[in-house]
Short mmCIF file of C-alpha atoms in Angstrom, two decimals:
data_model
loop_
_atom_site.label_atom_id
_atom_site.label_comp_id
_atom_site.label_asym_id
_atom_site.label_seq_id
_atom_site.Cartn_x
_atom_site.Cartn_y
_atom_site.Cartn_z
CA MET A 202 -0.31 -15.69 -49.24
CA SER A 203 0.35 -16.24 -45.59
CA ALA A 204 -1.55 -14.37 -42.91
CA LEU A 205 0.28 -11.68 -41.06
CA SER A 206 -0.11 -11.86 -37.29
CA ILE A 207 0.22 -8.55 -35.53
CA ALA A 208 0.58 -8.46 -31.74
CA VAL A 209 -1.25 -5.50 -30.26
CA THR A 210 0.26 -4.13 -27.08
CA LEU A 211 -2.20 -3.18 -24.38
CA THR A 212 -1.57 0.16 -22.64
CA LEU A 213 -2.00 0.06 -18.87
CA ALA A 214 -2.31 3.51 -17.29
CA VAL A 215 -1.42 3.61 -13.60
CA LEU A 216 -2.91 6.46 -11.57
CA GLY A 217 -2.98 7.40 -7.92
CA ASP A 218 -0.45 7.96 -5.17
CA SER A 219 3.05 6.90 -4.19
CA ILE A 220 2.10 3.22 -4.09
CA ALA A 221 0.82 3.43 -7.67
CA TYR A 222 4.02 5.31 -8.54
CA GLY A 223 6.25 2.68 -6.92
CA GLN A 224 7.99 4.68 -4.20
CA GLY A 225 10.13 2.38 -2.09
CA ALA A 226 10.81 -0.17 -4.82
CA SER A 227 14.46 -0.97 -5.47
CA SER A 228 13.99 -1.02 -9.24
CA PRO A 229 11.41 0.30 -11.75
CA ASP A 230 10.80 -3.33 -12.73
CA ASP A 231 9.59 -4.02 -9.17
CA THR A 232 6.74 -1.49 -9.20
CA VAL A 233 3.08 -2.52 -9.42
CA GLY A 234 2.61 -1.28 -12.97
CA ALA A 235 5.72 -2.98 -14.29
CA ARG A 236 4.91 -6.25 -12.52
CA LEU A 237 1.34 -6.28 -13.84
CA ALA A 238 2.46 -5.51 -17.39
CA ALA A 239 5.01 -8.34 -17.16
CA ALA A 240 2.38 -10.75 -15.81
CA LEU A 241 -0.04 -9.90 -18.63
CA THR A 242 2.69 -10.25 -21.24
CA ALA A 243 3.74 -13.62 -19.82
CA ALA A 244 0.12 -14.78 -19.98
CA GLY A 245 -0.12 -13.92 -23.67
CA THR A 246 -1.37 -10.33 -23.61
CA PRO A 247 1.51 -7.98 -24.49
CA ALA A 248 1.24 -4.95 -22.22
CA GLN A 249 3.15 -1.83 -21.28
CA ALA A 250 2.58 0.32 -18.23
CA ARG A 251 2.47 4.11 -18.33
CA VAL A 252 2.60 5.73 -14.92
CA PHE A 253 0.63 8.93 -14.30
CA ALA A 254 0.54 8.54 -10.51
CA VAL A 255 2.06 11.25 -8.33
CA PRO A 256 3.65 10.59 -4.92
CA GLY A 257 1.71 12.38 -2.20
CA ALA A 258 -1.47 12.61 -4.26
CA ASP A 259 -4.88 12.13 -2.73
CA SER A 260 -8.15 11.76 -4.64
CA GLN A 261 -8.23 15.49 -5.38
CA GLY A 262 -5.25 14.93 -7.67
CA LEU A 263 -6.94 12.29 -9.79
CA ALA A 264 -8.62 14.73 -12.18
CA ASP A 265 -5.31 16.03 -13.55
CA GLN A 266 -3.90 12.51 -13.78
CA VAL A 267 -6.99 11.39 -15.70
CA ARG A 268 -6.57 14.23 -18.18
CA ARG A 269 -3.00 13.17 -18.86
CA ALA A 270 -3.85 9.48 -18.98
CA THR A 271 -6.78 9.77 -21.37
CA ALA A 272 -4.55 11.62 -23.83
CA ALA A 273 -2.61 8.34 -24.10
CA ALA A 274 -5.80 6.40 -24.96
CA PRO A 275 -5.23 3.57 -22.45
CA ASP A 276 -6.91 0.21 -22.84
CA LEU A 277 -6.85 -0.40 -19.10
CA ALA A 278 -6.42 1.90 -16.11
CA LEU A 279 -5.41 1.00 -12.57
CA ILE A 280 -6.16 3.44 -9.75
CA ILE A 281 -4.47 2.98 -6.38
CA VAL A 282 -5.49 5.80 -4.07
CA GLY A 283 -6.65 6.46 -0.53
CA ALA A 284 -3.64 6.40 1.79
CA ASN A 285 -3.17 10.17 1.57
CA ASP A 286 -6.90 10.80 1.86
CA LEU A 287 -6.62 9.05 5.21
CA THR A 288 -3.54 10.93 6.36
CA HIS A 289 -5.03 14.25 5.13
CA PHE A 290 -8.36 13.49 6.88
CA VAL A 291 -10.37 13.84 3.66
CA PRO A 292 -13.99 12.83 4.41
CA PRO A 293 -14.66 9.37 2.94
CA GLN A 294 -17.65 10.49 0.89
CA ARG A 295 -15.67 13.37 -0.61
CA ALA A 296 -12.76 11.09 -1.55
CA ALA A 297 -15.16 8.50 -2.96
CA ALA A 298 -16.95 11.10 -5.11
CA LEU A 299 -13.64 12.22 -6.61
CA LEU A 300 -12.73 8.60 -7.33
CA ARG A 301 -16.12 8.02 -8.95
CA ASP A 302 -15.57 11.02 -11.25
CA ALA A 303 -12.15 9.66 -12.25
CA VAL A 304 -13.56 6.23 -13.05
CA ARG A 305 -16.37 7.73 -15.12
CA ALA A 306 -13.95 9.83 -17.15
CA LEU A 307 -11.67 6.87 -17.84
CA ARG A 308 -14.62 4.68 -18.79
CA ALA A 309 -15.92 7.40 -21.11
CA ALA A 310 -12.50 7.40 -22.78
CA GLY A 311 -12.86 3.69 -23.50
CA ALA A 312 -10.72 2.16 -20.74
CA GLU A 313 -11.57 -0.70 -18.45
CA VAL A 314 -10.78 0.45 -14.91
CA VAL A 315 -9.47 -1.45 -11.90
CA VAL A 316 -9.58 0.24 -8.50
CA ALA A 317 -7.56 -0.81 -5.47
CA PRO A 318 -9.27 0.85 -2.50
CA ALA A 319 -7.41 2.51 0.35
CA PRO A 320 -4.96 0.30 2.22
CA ASP A 321 -5.40 -0.54 5.88
CA LEU A 322 -2.97 1.94 7.41
CA SER A 323 -3.21 0.25 10.81
CA VAL A 324 -0.60 -2.28 9.63
CA ILE A 325 2.06 0.42 9.17
CA PRO A 326 4.81 -0.10 11.77
CA TRP A 327 4.90 3.48 13.07
CA VAL A 328 1.17 3.58 13.94
CA PRO A 329 1.00 3.44 17.78
CA PRO A 330 -0.70 0.28 19.07
CA GLN A 331 -3.32 2.32 20.94
CA LEU A 332 -4.42 3.94 17.65
CA ARG A 333 -4.57 0.84 15.49
CA LEU A 334 -8.28 0.15 16.01
CA ALA A 335 -9.22 3.73 15.13
CA VAL A 336 -6.95 3.76 12.07
CA ARG A 337 -8.35 0.40 10.95
CA ALA A 338 -11.90 1.72 11.30
CA GLY A 339 -11.08 4.85 9.31
CA SER A 340 -9.41 2.79 6.59
CA HIS A 341 -12.40 0.46 6.39
CA ALA A 342 -14.85 3.36 6.13
CA LEU A 343 -12.94 4.82 3.19
CA GLN A 344 -12.60 1.42 1.53
CA GLN A 345 -16.36 0.90 1.69
CA ALA A 346 -17.16 4.35 0.31
CA GLN A 347 -14.62 3.95 -2.50
CA THR A 348 -15.86 0.48 -3.41
CA LEU A 349 -19.47 1.59 -3.72
CA ALA A 350 -18.63 4.72 -5.72
CA ALA A 351 -16.15 3.04 -8.06
CA ARG A 352 -18.34 0.01 -8.71
CA THR A 353 -21.31 2.25 -9.49
CA ALA A 354 -19.13 4.09 -12.03
CA GLY A 355 -18.19 0.83 -13.76
CA ALA A 356 -14.87 -0.15 -12.18
CA HIS A 357 -13.56 -3.58 -11.29
CA ILE A 358 -12.73 -3.66 -7.56
CA ALA A 359 -9.61 -5.48 -6.43
CA ASP A 360 -9.62 -7.49 -3.21
CA ILE A 361 -6.71 -6.18 -1.16
CA GLY A 362 -7.60 -7.80 2.16
CA ARG A 363 -5.05 -10.59 2.02
CA SER A 364 -2.22 -8.25 1.12
CA ALA A 365 -2.97 -6.15 4.23
CA ALA A 366 -2.66 -9.28 6.36
CA ALA A 367 0.66 -10.11 4.73
CA PHE A 368 2.03 -6.64 5.49
CA ALA A 369 0.89 -6.93 9.11
CA ALA A 370 2.79 -10.19 9.49
CA GLU A 371 6.01 -9.40 7.60
CA PRO A 372 8.03 -6.19 8.29
CA ALA A 373 10.29 -6.92 5.29
CA LEU A 374 7.40 -5.99 3.00
CA PHE A 375 7.98 -2.36 3.98
CA SER A 376 10.79 -0.19 2.63
CA PRO A 377 13.22 1.47 5.09
CA ASP A 378 10.82 4.41 5.62
CA ARG A 379 8.38 1.90 7.18
CA PHE A 380 5.49 3.41 5.19
CA HIS A 381 5.95 2.51 1.54
CA PRO A 382 6.24 -1.07 0.32
CA SER A 383 9.59 -2.62 -0.49
CA SER A 384 10.15 -4.50 -3.73
CA ALA A 385 8.91 -7.62 -1.93
CA GLY A 386 5.87 -5.67 -0.80
CA TYR A 387 5.07 -4.59 -4.33
CA ALA A 388 5.25 -8.23 -5.39
CA VAL A 389 2.54 -9.02 -2.84
CA ILE A 390 0.37 -6.14 -4.04
CA ALA A 391 0.79 -7.07 -7.71
CA THR A 392 -0.13 -10.67 -6.97
CA ALA A 393 -3.29 -9.51 -5.19
CA LEU A 394 -4.24 -7.26 -8.12
CA THR A 395 -3.48 -9.68 -10.95
CA PRO A 396 -6.79 -11.65 -10.96
CA THR A 397 -8.85 -8.45 -11.17
CA VAL A 398 -6.59 -6.96 -13.84
CA ARG A 399 -6.92 -10.13 -15.91
CA ALA A 400 -10.70 -10.02 -15.50
CA ALA A 401 -10.70 -6.42 -16.74
CA VAL A 402 -8.62 -7.41 -19.78
CA ALA A 403 -11.08 -10.24 -20.50
CA ALA A 404 -14.00 -7.84 -20.20
CA ARG A 405 -12.36 -5.50 -22.68
CA SER A 406 -11.76 -8.31 -25.16
CA THR A 407 -15.49 -9.11 -25.22
CA THR A 408 -16.42 -5.54 -26.11
CA THR A 409 -13.80 -4.79 -28.78
#
């Protein structure tokens, strides 16, 4: 009797803001979640992305997204959040505490969690040159607070530094609104996230 091989599809829950949602992409296939699922599948781990992110959300909105995501029993969760915390002037420690709570809830539900901290908003074209240093400092402060809180809660932290540099150097990575990424921009973000996502998948495989 021959063995029956069954391919198990990994569920990737994507939470956060408009970047997690994919606003600005030309096609659903160009979004971060879709690109990451395709990369995992191509590497031998069948995966599908389920998007729970909400455009305009800041960290306050994560709790509701987590409730919806955990009902789907995800294997892996990706959180991209922070841009709206910056534009809404949410104190970094407050935003970080909300992120920590989200990571803890997802971990308790059995998911490995990858967090992409707040982007460096100083690279956005419409930020006036005289404000770039202040915006960069604010972005960095939130990134640090998020990284500490999320790592303490058990998340894998993605290195997004190189993608920020790419956006600063190439205007075509932005969509026409000059705030959200274009499809090309999402490709850069997905490439930056892929090593950490793969590491999270590997960590899950050692515990299941």
